[in-house]
Tab-separated table of C-alpha atoms and ligand atoms in Angstrom:
chain	number	residue	atom	x	y	z
A	1	MET	CA	100.210	186.388	80.415
A	2	THR	CA	100.746	184.118	76.217
A	3	ASP	CA	103.063	181.632	76.813
A	4	ALA	CA	101.233	181.160	81.191
A	5	GLN	CA	100.260	177.192	80.860
A	6	LEU	CA	97.475	176.074	83.712
A	7	LEU	CA	98.202	172.337	84.094
A	8	LEU	CA	95.948	170.278	87.233
A	9	GLY	CA	95.651	167.413	88.836
A	10	GLN	CA	96.571	166.490	92.001
A	11	THR	CA	99.280	168.288	93.391
A	12	LEU	CA	101.891	167.714	95.797
A	13	ALA	CA	103.984	170.310	97.909
A	14	PHE	CA	106.016	170.461	101.246
A	15	GLU	CA	105.608	174.077	103.788
A	16	GLY	CA	108.043	172.697	105.995
A	17	ASP	CA	110.084	170.422	106.568
A	18	PRO	CA	108.441	166.722	107.053
A	19	PHE	CA	111.387	165.157	109.406
A	20	ALA	CA	111.199	168.250	111.705
A	21	GLN	CA	106.992	168.800	111.160
A	22	GLY	CA	105.916	165.138	110.110
A	23	PRO	CA	103.902	164.553	106.996
A	24	GLN	CA	101.933	167.756	107.907
A	25	ALA	CA	104.525	169.577	106.744
A	26	ALA	CA	103.377	168.535	102.900
A	27	ARG	CA	100.915	170.226	101.376
A	28	HIS	CA	98.611	167.738	99.037
A	29	VAL	CA	95.510	169.165	96.940
A	30	ARG	CA	93.042	166.445	94.539
A	31	ARG	CA	92.062	169.436	92.113
A	32	GLY	CA	95.139	170.731	92.392
A	33	ALA	CA	96.656	173.586	89.060
A	34	VAL	CA	99.980	174.692	88.852
A	35	LEU	CA	100.464	178.298	86.973
A	36	VAL	CA	103.614	178.230	84.936
A	37	GLN	CA	105.301	181.333	83.379
A	38	GLY	CA	108.253	182.409	81.686
A	39	GLY	CA	110.281	179.193	82.868
A	40	VAL	CA	108.874	179.024	86.610
A	41	ILE	CA	105.891	178.888	88.314
A	42	ARG	CA	103.555	182.365	88.995
A	43	ALA	CA	100.434	180.886	91.149
A	44	MET	CA	99.934	177.451	92.894
A	45	GLY	CA	95.348	176.913	94.268
A	46	GLY	CA	93.006	174.852	93.297
A	47	ALA	CA	92.057	174.062	89.007
A	48	GLU	CA	88.947	176.014	89.733
A	49	ASP	CA	90.182	178.965	91.018
A	50	LEU	CA	92.954	179.385	88.710
A	51	ARG	CA	91.188	178.331	85.911
A	52	ALA	CA	88.968	181.516	86.694
A	53	ALA	CA	91.995	183.772	87.090
A	54	HIS	CA	93.318	183.071	84.090
A	55	PRO	CA	91.815	182.345	81.342
A	56	ALA	CA	93.853	182.303	78.977
A	57	ALA	CA	96.500	179.749	79.888
A	58	GLY	CA	97.196	177.248	77.708
A	59	ILE	CA	95.298	174.101	79.192
A	60	THR	CA	97.118	170.621	80.074
A	61	ASP	CA	94.630	168.236	82.587
A	62	TYR	CA	96.602	165.378	84.585
A	63	GLY	CA	93.260	164.127	85.526
A	64	ASP	CA	94.293	162.240	88.492
A	65	ASP	CA	98.313	162.006	88.222
A	66	LEU	CA	99.571	163.207	90.702
A	67	ILE	CA	102.423	166.182	90.488
A	68	LEU	CA	105.197	167.133	92.560
A	69	ALA	CA	109.036	169.349	92.208
A	70	GLY	CA	110.904	167.209	90.111
A	71	PHE	CA	113.355	164.428	91.610
A	72	VAL	CA	116.803	165.689	92.359
A	73	ASP	CA	119.933	163.380	92.361
A	74	ALA	CA	122.711	164.859	94.943
A	75	HIS	CA	125.274	162.518	93.567
A	76	ALA	CA	125.902	160.769	90.145
A	77	HIS	CA	128.752	159.690	88.420
A	78	TYR	CA	127.375	160.088	83.840
A	79	PRO	CA	130.385	158.589	82.752
A	80	GLN	CA	129.729	155.064	84.970
A	81	THR	CA	126.609	154.941	82.757
A	82	ALA	CA	126.730	151.780	80.236
A	83	ILE	CA	128.732	150.228	83.501
A	84	ILE	CA	125.644	150.139	85.463
A	85	ALA	CA	124.908	146.983	87.335
A	86	SER	CA	128.431	145.467	86.662
A	87	TRP	CA	128.461	141.267	89.081
A	88	GLY	CA	130.439	141.108	91.495
A	89	LYS	CA	132.404	142.695	92.817
A	90	ARG	CA	133.495	145.738	96.087
A	91	LEU	CA	134.087	149.090	95.525
A	92	ILE	CA	138.070	149.149	94.619
A	93	ASP	CA	137.953	145.951	92.701
A	94	TRP	CA	135.113	147.818	91.205
A	95	LEU	CA	136.816	150.770	90.467
A	96	ASN	CA	139.560	148.832	88.887
A	97	SER	CA	138.152	146.130	87.239
A	98	TYR	CA	134.634	147.946	86.133
A	99	THR	CA	134.606	151.975	86.337
A	100	PHE	CA	138.777	153.092	85.437
A	101	PRO	CA	138.084	150.749	82.750
A	102	GLU	CA	135.454	152.267	81.246
A	103	GLU	CA	136.054	156.507	82.347
A	104	MET	CA	138.914	155.849	80.036
A	105	ARG	CA	136.789	155.895	77.303
A	106	PHE	CA	135.679	159.586	77.144
A	107	ALA	CA	138.912	160.460	76.068
A	108	ASP	CA	136.958	160.799	72.516
A	109	ALA	CA	134.484	163.596	73.231
A	110	GLY	CA	132.738	161.520	70.305
A	111	TYR	CA	131.976	159.175	72.754
A	112	ALA	CA	131.465	161.647	75.718
A	113	ALA	CA	129.021	163.630	74.421
A	114	GLU	CA	127.474	160.080	73.365
A	115	ILE	CA	126.758	158.980	76.890
A	116	ALA	CA	126.033	162.777	78.302
A	117	GLY	CA	123.180	162.168	75.978
A	118	ARG	CA	121.551	158.783	76.906
A	119	TYR	CA	123.083	158.878	81.128
A	120	LEU	CA	120.148	162.544	80.770
A	121	ASP	CA	117.628	160.915	78.629
A	122	LEU	CA	117.462	157.898	81.019
A	123	VAL	CA	117.343	160.000	83.593
A	124	VAL	CA	114.407	162.278	82.694
A	125	SER	CA	112.373	159.485	81.319
A	126	ASN	CA	112.954	158.545	84.589
A	127	GLY	CA	111.687	161.163	86.244
A	128	THR	CA	114.637	163.578	87.623
A	129	THR	CA	114.941	167.093	85.992
A	130	SER	CA	118.442	167.925	87.707
A	131	VAL	CA	121.273	165.966	89.091
A	132	CYS	CA	124.902	167.045	90.666
A	133	SER	CA	127.370	164.739	88.955
A	134	TYR	CA	131.194	163.651	88.659
A	135	CYS	CA	132.529	163.281	84.734
A	136	THR	CA	136.114	161.861	83.843
A	137	ILE	CA	139.420	163.493	83.792
A	138	HIS	CA	139.397	164.108	80.795
A	139	PRO	CA	137.558	167.731	79.993
A	140	ALA	CA	135.779	166.613	77.248
A	141	SER	CA	133.827	164.985	79.481
A	142	VAL	CA	132.175	167.628	81.790
A	143	ASP	CA	132.244	170.369	78.402
A	144	ALA	CA	130.705	166.644	77.190
A	145	PHE	CA	127.519	166.948	79.668
A	146	PHE	CA	127.289	170.557	80.307
A	147	ALA	CA	126.668	170.780	76.465
A	148	ALA	CA	123.765	168.226	76.057
A	149	ALA	CA	121.704	169.442	79.677
A	150	GLN	CA	122.153	172.964	78.206
A	151	ALA	CA	120.652	172.206	75.188
A	152	ARG	CA	118.393	169.668	77.775
A	153	GLY	CA	117.533	172.818	80.148
A	154	MET	CA	118.709	171.475	82.572
A	155	ARG	CA	120.122	172.879	86.188
A	156	VAL	CA	123.418	170.470	87.076
A	157	LEU	CA	126.355	170.603	88.663
A	158	ALA	CA	128.988	168.311	87.445
A	159	GLY	CA	132.584	169.267	87.411
A	160	LYS	CA	136.019	166.502	86.337
A	161	THR	CA	137.067	163.891	88.888
A	162	CYS	CA	140.615	164.751	90.055
A	163	MET	CA	142.786	161.810	90.356
A	164	ASP	CA	146.726	161.558	90.810
A	165	ARG	CA	147.574	158.138	91.833
A	166	ASN	CA	146.363	155.042	92.077
A	167	ALA	CA	145.063	155.661	88.878
A	168	PRO	CA	145.890	153.332	85.207
A	169	ASP	CA	148.102	156.040	83.174
A	170	GLY	CA	145.297	157.448	80.979
A	171	LEU	CA	143.552	158.087	83.974
A	172	ARG	CA	146.080	160.557	85.867
A	173	ASP	CA	146.405	163.990	85.508
A	174	SER	CA	148.390	165.411	88.054
A	175	ALA	CA	147.939	168.629	90.749
A	176	GLN	CA	148.886	171.048	88.468
A	177	SER	CA	146.771	170.136	85.509
A	178	GLY	CA	144.180	169.214	87.808
A	179	TYR	CA	143.932	172.919	89.477
A	180	ASP	CA	144.526	174.851	85.129
A	181	ASP	CA	141.954	172.666	83.752
A	182	SER	CA	138.758	173.175	85.912
A	183	LYS	CA	139.537	176.605	86.546
A	184	ALA	CA	139.654	176.835	83.536
A	185	LEU	CA	136.196	174.642	82.978
A	186	LEU	CA	135.339	176.751	85.420
A	187	GLY	CA	134.817	179.466	83.854
A	188	ARG	CA	133.846	178.824	80.436
A	189	TRP	CA	130.472	177.406	82.330
A	190	HIS	CA	129.910	178.084	86.194
A	191	GLY	CA	126.779	180.506	86.374
A	192	VAL	CA	125.606	179.638	81.526
A	193	ASP	CA	122.605	179.393	81.738
A	194	ARG	CA	121.984	176.458	84.432
A	195	LEU	CA	124.561	174.970	85.132
A	196	SER	CA	127.720	174.797	87.581
A	197	TYR	CA	130.838	173.880	88.743
A	198	VAL	CA	131.296	171.290	91.528
A	199	VAL	CA	134.698	170.900	92.575
A	200	THR	CA	135.885	167.394	92.484
A	201	PRO	CA	138.859	166.035	94.261
A	202	ARG	CA	136.969	161.965	93.388
A	203	PHE	CA	138.234	160.747	96.428
A	204	SER	CA	141.710	161.719	99.254
A	205	PRO	CA	142.590	157.532	97.771
A	206	THR	CA	143.247	158.597	94.710
A	207	SER	CA	144.758	161.763	94.955
A	208	THR	CA	147.897	163.436	97.327
A	209	PRO	CA	148.367	165.753	99.043
A	210	ASP	CA	149.545	168.490	96.415
A	211	GLN	CA	146.534	168.118	94.258
A	212	LEU	CA	144.128	168.264	97.606
A	213	ALA	CA	145.715	171.084	98.731
A	214	ALA	CA	145.434	172.851	95.028
A	215	MET	CA	141.711	171.566	94.957
A	216	GLY	CA	141.147	173.066	97.990
A	217	ALA	CA	142.792	175.988	97.435
A	218	LEU	CA	140.332	176.566	94.153
A	219	TRP	CA	137.987	176.400	96.520
A	220	ALA	CA	138.893	179.012	98.247
A	221	GLU	CA	139.104	180.622	95.493
A	222	HIS	CA	135.326	180.361	94.046
A	223	PRO	CA	133.440	180.372	97.356
A	224	ASP	CA	130.105	180.091	95.499
A	225	CYS	CA	130.867	176.545	94.002
A	226	LEU	CA	129.870	174.126	95.847
A	227	MET	CA	133.037	171.096	96.219
A	228	GLN	CA	132.114	166.983	95.822
A	229	THR	CA	134.086	164.154	97.287
A	230	HIS	CA	133.061	160.725	98.728
A	231	LEU	CA	133.895	159.718	102.529
A	232	SER	CA	133.634	156.406	104.225
A	233	GLU	CA	131.526	154.251	101.644
A	234	GLN	CA	133.326	151.083	102.509
A	235	LEU	CA	136.012	149.473	105.285
A	236	ASP	CA	138.747	148.047	103.192
A	237	GLU	CA	138.546	152.099	101.465
A	238	ILE	CA	138.464	154.238	105.825
A	239	ALA	CA	142.029	151.605	106.390
A	240	TRP	CA	143.293	152.210	102.594
A	241	VAL	CA	142.933	156.115	103.693
A	242	LYS	CA	144.678	155.664	106.956
A	243	SER	CA	147.954	154.162	105.273
A	244	LEU	CA	147.857	156.884	103.239
A	245	PHE	CA	147.609	159.728	105.341
A	246	PRO	CA	148.815	157.839	109.169
A	247	ASP	CA	148.484	161.329	110.855
A	248	ALA	CA	145.048	162.291	109.967
A	249	ARG	CA	142.789	161.785	112.635
A	250	ASP	CA	140.561	160.390	110.050
A	251	TYR	CA	139.312	160.006	106.552
A	252	LEU	CA	136.725	163.294	107.005
A	253	ASP	CA	140.721	165.388	108.481
A	254	THR	CA	142.005	164.323	105.122
A	255	TYR	CA	139.911	166.569	103.688
A	256	GLU	CA	139.900	168.847	106.071
A	257	ARG	CA	143.401	169.713	106.375
A	258	PHE	CA	143.684	170.426	102.685
A	259	GLY	CA	140.445	173.313	102.224
A	260	LEU	CA	137.729	170.708	101.027
A	261	LEU	CA	135.386	171.533	103.736
A	262	GLY	CA	132.903	173.606	104.574
A	263	PRO	CA	128.934	174.410	104.130
A	264	GLY	CA	129.360	173.897	100.783
A	265	ALA	CA	130.889	169.931	100.683
A	266	LEU	CA	129.079	167.463	99.446
A	267	PHE	CA	129.894	164.261	101.171
A	268	GLY	CA	128.597	160.872	98.694
A	269	HIS	CA	127.725	158.257	101.065
A	270	ALA	CA	129.186	159.444	104.878
A	271	ILE	CA	128.060	156.252	106.551
A	272	HIS	CA	131.252	154.459	108.973
A	273	LEU	CA	131.766	158.269	110.401
A	274	GLU	CA	133.806	158.922	113.152
A	275	PRO	CA	132.265	160.863	115.707
A	276	ARG	CA	134.604	164.022	115.137
A	277	GLU	CA	133.303	163.403	112.195
A	278	LYS	CA	129.894	164.410	113.125
A	279	ALA	CA	130.004	167.056	114.893
A	280	ARG	CA	132.582	168.571	113.031
A	281	LEU	CA	130.464	167.169	109.887
A	282	ARG	CA	127.857	168.961	111.715
A	283	GLU	CA	129.408	172.257	112.615
A	284	VAL	CA	130.274	173.655	109.082
A	285	ASP	CA	126.381	172.031	107.325
A	286	ALA	CA	128.908	170.029	105.658
A	287	SER	CA	126.414	167.432	103.299
A	288	LEU	CA	125.561	163.856	103.185
A	289	ILE	CA	124.769	162.479	100.824
A	290	HIS	CA	123.289	159.012	101.116
A	291	CYS	CA	122.991	157.156	98.221
A	292	PRO	CA	120.958	153.590	99.196
A	293	THR	CA	120.836	151.438	95.995
A	294	SER	CA	125.614	151.433	95.765
A	295	ASN	CA	125.402	150.893	99.266
A	296	THR	CA	123.286	147.295	99.208
A	297	PHE	CA	124.242	146.273	95.630
A	298	ILE	CA	128.519	146.976	96.740
A	299	GLY	CA	127.264	145.325	99.727
A	300	SER	CA	129.056	149.369	101.892
A	301	GLY	CA	126.685	149.825	104.333
A	302	LEU	CA	123.303	150.975	106.419
A	303	PHE	CA	123.097	155.057	106.483
A	304	ASP	CA	122.261	156.146	110.022
A	305	MET	CA	119.240	157.607	108.355
A	306	GLY	CA	117.471	158.133	111.625
A	307	GLY	CA	120.162	159.575	113.458
A	308	LEU	CA	122.172	161.814	111.773
A	309	MET	CA	118.335	163.825	110.519
A	310	ALA	CA	117.922	163.857	114.414
A	311	ASP	CA	121.120	165.622	115.048
A	312	GLY	CA	120.594	168.103	112.219
A	313	HIS	CA	122.893	166.738	109.458
A	314	ARG	CA	121.530	168.411	105.687
A	315	ILE	CA	121.088	164.901	103.789
A	316	GLY	CA	120.711	164.807	100.060
A	317	LEU	CA	118.996	161.530	98.704
A	318	ALA	CA	120.846	159.466	95.303
A	319	THR	CA	121.214	157.720	92.753
A	320	ASP	CA	125.039	157.390	92.664
A	321	THR	CA	125.198	156.020	89.309
A	322	GLY	CA	126.210	153.260	88.041
A	323	GLY	CA	127.385	151.858	91.685
A	324	GLY	CA	123.874	152.930	92.693
A	325	SER	CA	122.619	150.354	90.698
A	326	SER	CA	119.499	151.923	88.626
A	327	PHE	CA	119.001	155.485	87.537
A	328	SER	CA	115.406	156.085	89.407
A	329	MET	CA	115.396	157.992	91.915
A	330	LEU	CA	111.317	155.483	93.243
A	331	ARG	CA	113.709	152.635	93.065
A	332	THR	CA	116.288	154.962	95.070
A	333	MET	CA	113.458	156.066	97.609
A	334	ALA	CA	112.718	152.536	98.233
A	335	ALA	CA	115.537	151.379	98.805
A	336	ALA	CA	116.778	154.662	101.374
A	337	TYR	CA	112.927	153.226	102.754
A	338	GLU	CA	115.051	149.877	103.267
A	339	VAL	CA	118.036	150.325	104.710
A	340	ALA	CA	116.572	152.962	106.787
A	341	GLN	CA	114.007	149.734	108.454
A	342	LEU	CA	117.125	147.358	109.200
A	343	ARG	CA	118.136	150.595	110.758
A	344	GLY	CA	115.520	150.903	112.873
A	345	ARG	CA	113.845	153.312	111.320
A	346	ALA	CA	110.068	153.151	109.162
A	347	LEU	CA	110.495	157.117	106.829
A	348	HIS	CA	107.579	158.263	105.908
A	349	PRO	CA	106.202	158.476	102.116
A	350	ALA	CA	106.640	162.590	103.126
A	351	GLU	CA	110.424	162.223	104.444
A	352	LEU	CA	110.905	160.389	101.034
A	353	ILE	CA	109.647	162.263	98.986
A	354	TRP	CA	110.459	165.108	100.507
A	355	LEU	CA	115.313	164.168	99.812
A	356	ALA	CA	114.247	163.398	96.986
A	357	THR	CA	113.367	166.952	95.682
A	358	GLN	CA	114.352	169.961	98.977
A	359	GLY	CA	116.506	167.349	100.950
A	360	ALA	CA	118.376	166.559	97.764
A	361	ALA	CA	117.548	170.586	96.405
A	362	ARG	CA	119.397	171.592	100.223
A	363	ALA	CA	121.904	169.407	100.318
A	364	LEU	CA	123.162	170.699	96.645
A	365	ARG	CA	122.293	174.051	98.760
A	366	LEU	CA	119.135	175.467	95.451
A	367	ASP	CA	116.828	174.500	97.586
A	368	HIS	CA	115.242	178.744	96.897
A	369	ARG	CA	115.194	176.981	92.702
A	370	ILE	CA	113.845	173.655	92.848
A	371	GLY	CA	113.162	170.623	94.324
A	372	ASN	CA	109.289	171.539	95.209
A	373	LEU	CA	105.792	173.120	94.097
A	374	ALA	CA	105.742	177.554	95.408
A	375	VAL	CA	105.592	180.377	93.141
A	376	GLY	CA	108.091	181.443	92.005
A	377	MET	CA	110.288	177.963	91.717
A	378	GLU	CA	112.010	177.741	88.773
A	379	ALA	CA	109.334	175.167	86.947
A	380	ASP	CA	110.713	172.092	87.319
A	381	LEU	CA	107.962	169.233	87.387
A	382	VAL	CA	107.110	165.321	87.659
A	383	VAL	CA	103.171	163.887	86.933
A	384	LEU	CA	103.142	160.250	88.589
A	385	ASN	CA	100.789	158.045	87.914
A	386	LEU	CA	100.287	156.467	90.159
A	387	ALA	CA	98.385	152.802	89.181
A	388	ALA	CA	101.206	152.841	86.087
A	389	THR	CA	101.064	148.906	86.905
A	390	PRO	CA	98.294	146.041	87.806
A	391	ALA	CA	100.489	145.516	90.828
A	392	ILE	CA	100.982	148.644	92.133
A	393	ALA	CA	96.640	149.560	90.602
A	394	GLN	CA	95.464	147.138	93.087
A	395	ARG	CA	97.129	147.898	95.910
A	396	ALA	CA	96.727	152.349	95.448
A	397	GLU	CA	93.078	151.451	94.849
A	398	ARG	CA	92.639	151.228	98.088
A	399	ALA	CA	94.548	153.920	99.813
A	400	GLU	CA	92.477	156.038	102.094
A	401	ASP	CA	94.811	159.178	101.280
A	402	ILE	CA	98.281	160.167	99.136
A	403	TRP	CA	101.019	158.638	100.987
A	404	GLN	CA	98.698	155.236	101.140
A	405	ALA	CA	98.227	155.868	96.957
A	406	LEU	CA	101.431	157.777	96.332
A	407	PHE	CA	103.694	154.905	98.546
A	408	PRO	CA	103.233	151.967	96.927
A	409	THR	CA	104.527	153.301	93.470
A	410	ILE	CA	107.822	154.807	95.617
A	411	MET	CA	107.984	150.905	96.429
A	412	MET	CA	107.982	149.080	93.362
A	413	GLY	CA	107.115	152.373	90.538
A	414	ASP	CA	109.858	152.659	87.993
A	415	ASP	CA	109.733	154.882	84.344
A	416	ARG	CA	106.679	154.043	83.468
A	417	ALA	CA	104.987	156.128	86.483
A	418	VAL	CA	106.797	158.615	84.819
A	419	ARG	CA	103.579	160.720	82.865
A	420	ALA	CA	104.971	164.005	82.332
A	421	VAL	CA	108.642	165.881	83.281
A	422	TRP	CA	108.452	169.630	82.351
A	423	ILE	CA	112.309	171.568	81.857
A	424	GLY	CA	111.742	175.177	82.655
A	425	GLY	CA	108.289	175.814	81.953
A	426	ARG	CA	108.561	173.169	78.659
A	427	ALA	CA	107.134	170.284	78.708
A	428	LEU	CA	109.820	167.304	77.999
A	429	ASP	CA	109.650	163.820	75.833
A	430	VAL	CA	110.004	161.208	77.971
A	431	GLN	CA	110.312	158.472	75.484
A	432	GLN	CA	112.781	155.487	76.360
A	433	PRO	CA	116.775	156.871	74.952
A	434	GLU	CA	117.005	154.458	71.480
A	435	LEU	CA	118.789	151.535	72.715
A	436	PRO	CA	121.559	151.409	71.303
A	437	SER	CA	123.551	148.793	68.711
A	438	THR	CA	122.957	145.014	70.263
A	439	LYS	CA	125.500	142.665	69.918
A	440	THR	CA	124.673	139.036	70.126
A	441	GLN	CA	126.464	137.121	72.534
B	501	GUN	N1	135.078	155.889	95.393
B	501	GUN	C1	135.453	156.894	94.504
B	501	GUN	N2	134.455	156.207	93.480
B	501	GUN	C2	134.237	156.018	93.283
B	501	GUN	C3	132.685	155.510	92.510
B	501	GUN	O1	133.025	156.779	91.558
B	501	GUN	N3	131.467	154.887	93.203
B	501	GUN	C4	131.176	154.709	94.293
B	501	GUN	N4	130.748	153.928	95.010
B	501	GUN	N5	132.571	154.978	94.931
B	501	GUN	C5	133.754	155.666	95.067
B	502	ZN	ZN1	130.099	158.156	93.695
């Protein structure tokens, strides 16, 4: 075992789903070890046992730090990196004022490459090892994103965002060109290294029925791909969808009638759902992607985590950068906790960590590869310092178990808590990306 690496520290893995089985679905080892070789996890166990069994392995001892699966962000818009935290709008105004002008800049392939690299460096420095991102309508924005992820050895998913109406000049394709460009990108990137193409109509207000049908046809030709879009994020948006599709039974039906509902469908937000929509989503086992920092930041509403989980929905967690106000899945877990509290459900730290790792991977149909520490899984790991700031350290000092030790980092932690990140079995530098050149205001 020449390239074998033994990582020592506290370890946290899941042997089941804490929403179904409670916190005992997690397995915490106080002095544990993970053996990594050839990009995958080869063994898990106690530190001394694995040291004795693998004497030739290189050793990295993380002491009291916690080794867990790298975070998985199931819904993001990497092109919105530079406009994250833009003040004071709700969804449609926010798209028109900030998002669309910024996305226009991705006509420049050089700019797309710069932001793709900046975005991935930011997420990795926050402990995120996989993301599922929207790109822009420009094929070069997809090439830039996949090339940047490929250079970092990351497992990512992404697609060209298709829009053929209700978007400015320069940011619209057509039903035909959206189909053709998506198909060419899919052929170029899907299944290459750790990259997956995702069929990506932005949402039904910005696609004509013809384009939605073309996206449905493309997905039917490539059923091994996922399909991502937005659903029922804000009440104004839902009213707009009703006026654009007067014959549709509800918002979900604007996708369903064009072949855009199935087990591999990812619906971002899914806050204001009708009973029929919930029943259909559950029946086909589509994924709902909860984006809590976005939902509070843009004022969208309170996702019903407790109710939807109890009904057996497949749910992942995501930042929704840059409608979401953070690149950090720690911050995102904290927001999920707060949103659920406002709906009367206190999510356990085991549930929060599961949502940001296994749950998100499961929503992306990748839980057999990423999102957990287990033999045979790809070696994407994050190592967290559970005492990264004085405020967190003084609270964690009182902890009586792993959950009390971890919860302050979930609620108050950020990139300072990320001690190390391993991607595909390699330790990646978690230095902060360089600051863009500053201008005086
Ligand atoms: N709905 C359609 N596009 C977007 C987007 O870029 N961000 C969010 N939050 N919602 C959307
Ligand atoms: Zn989104």
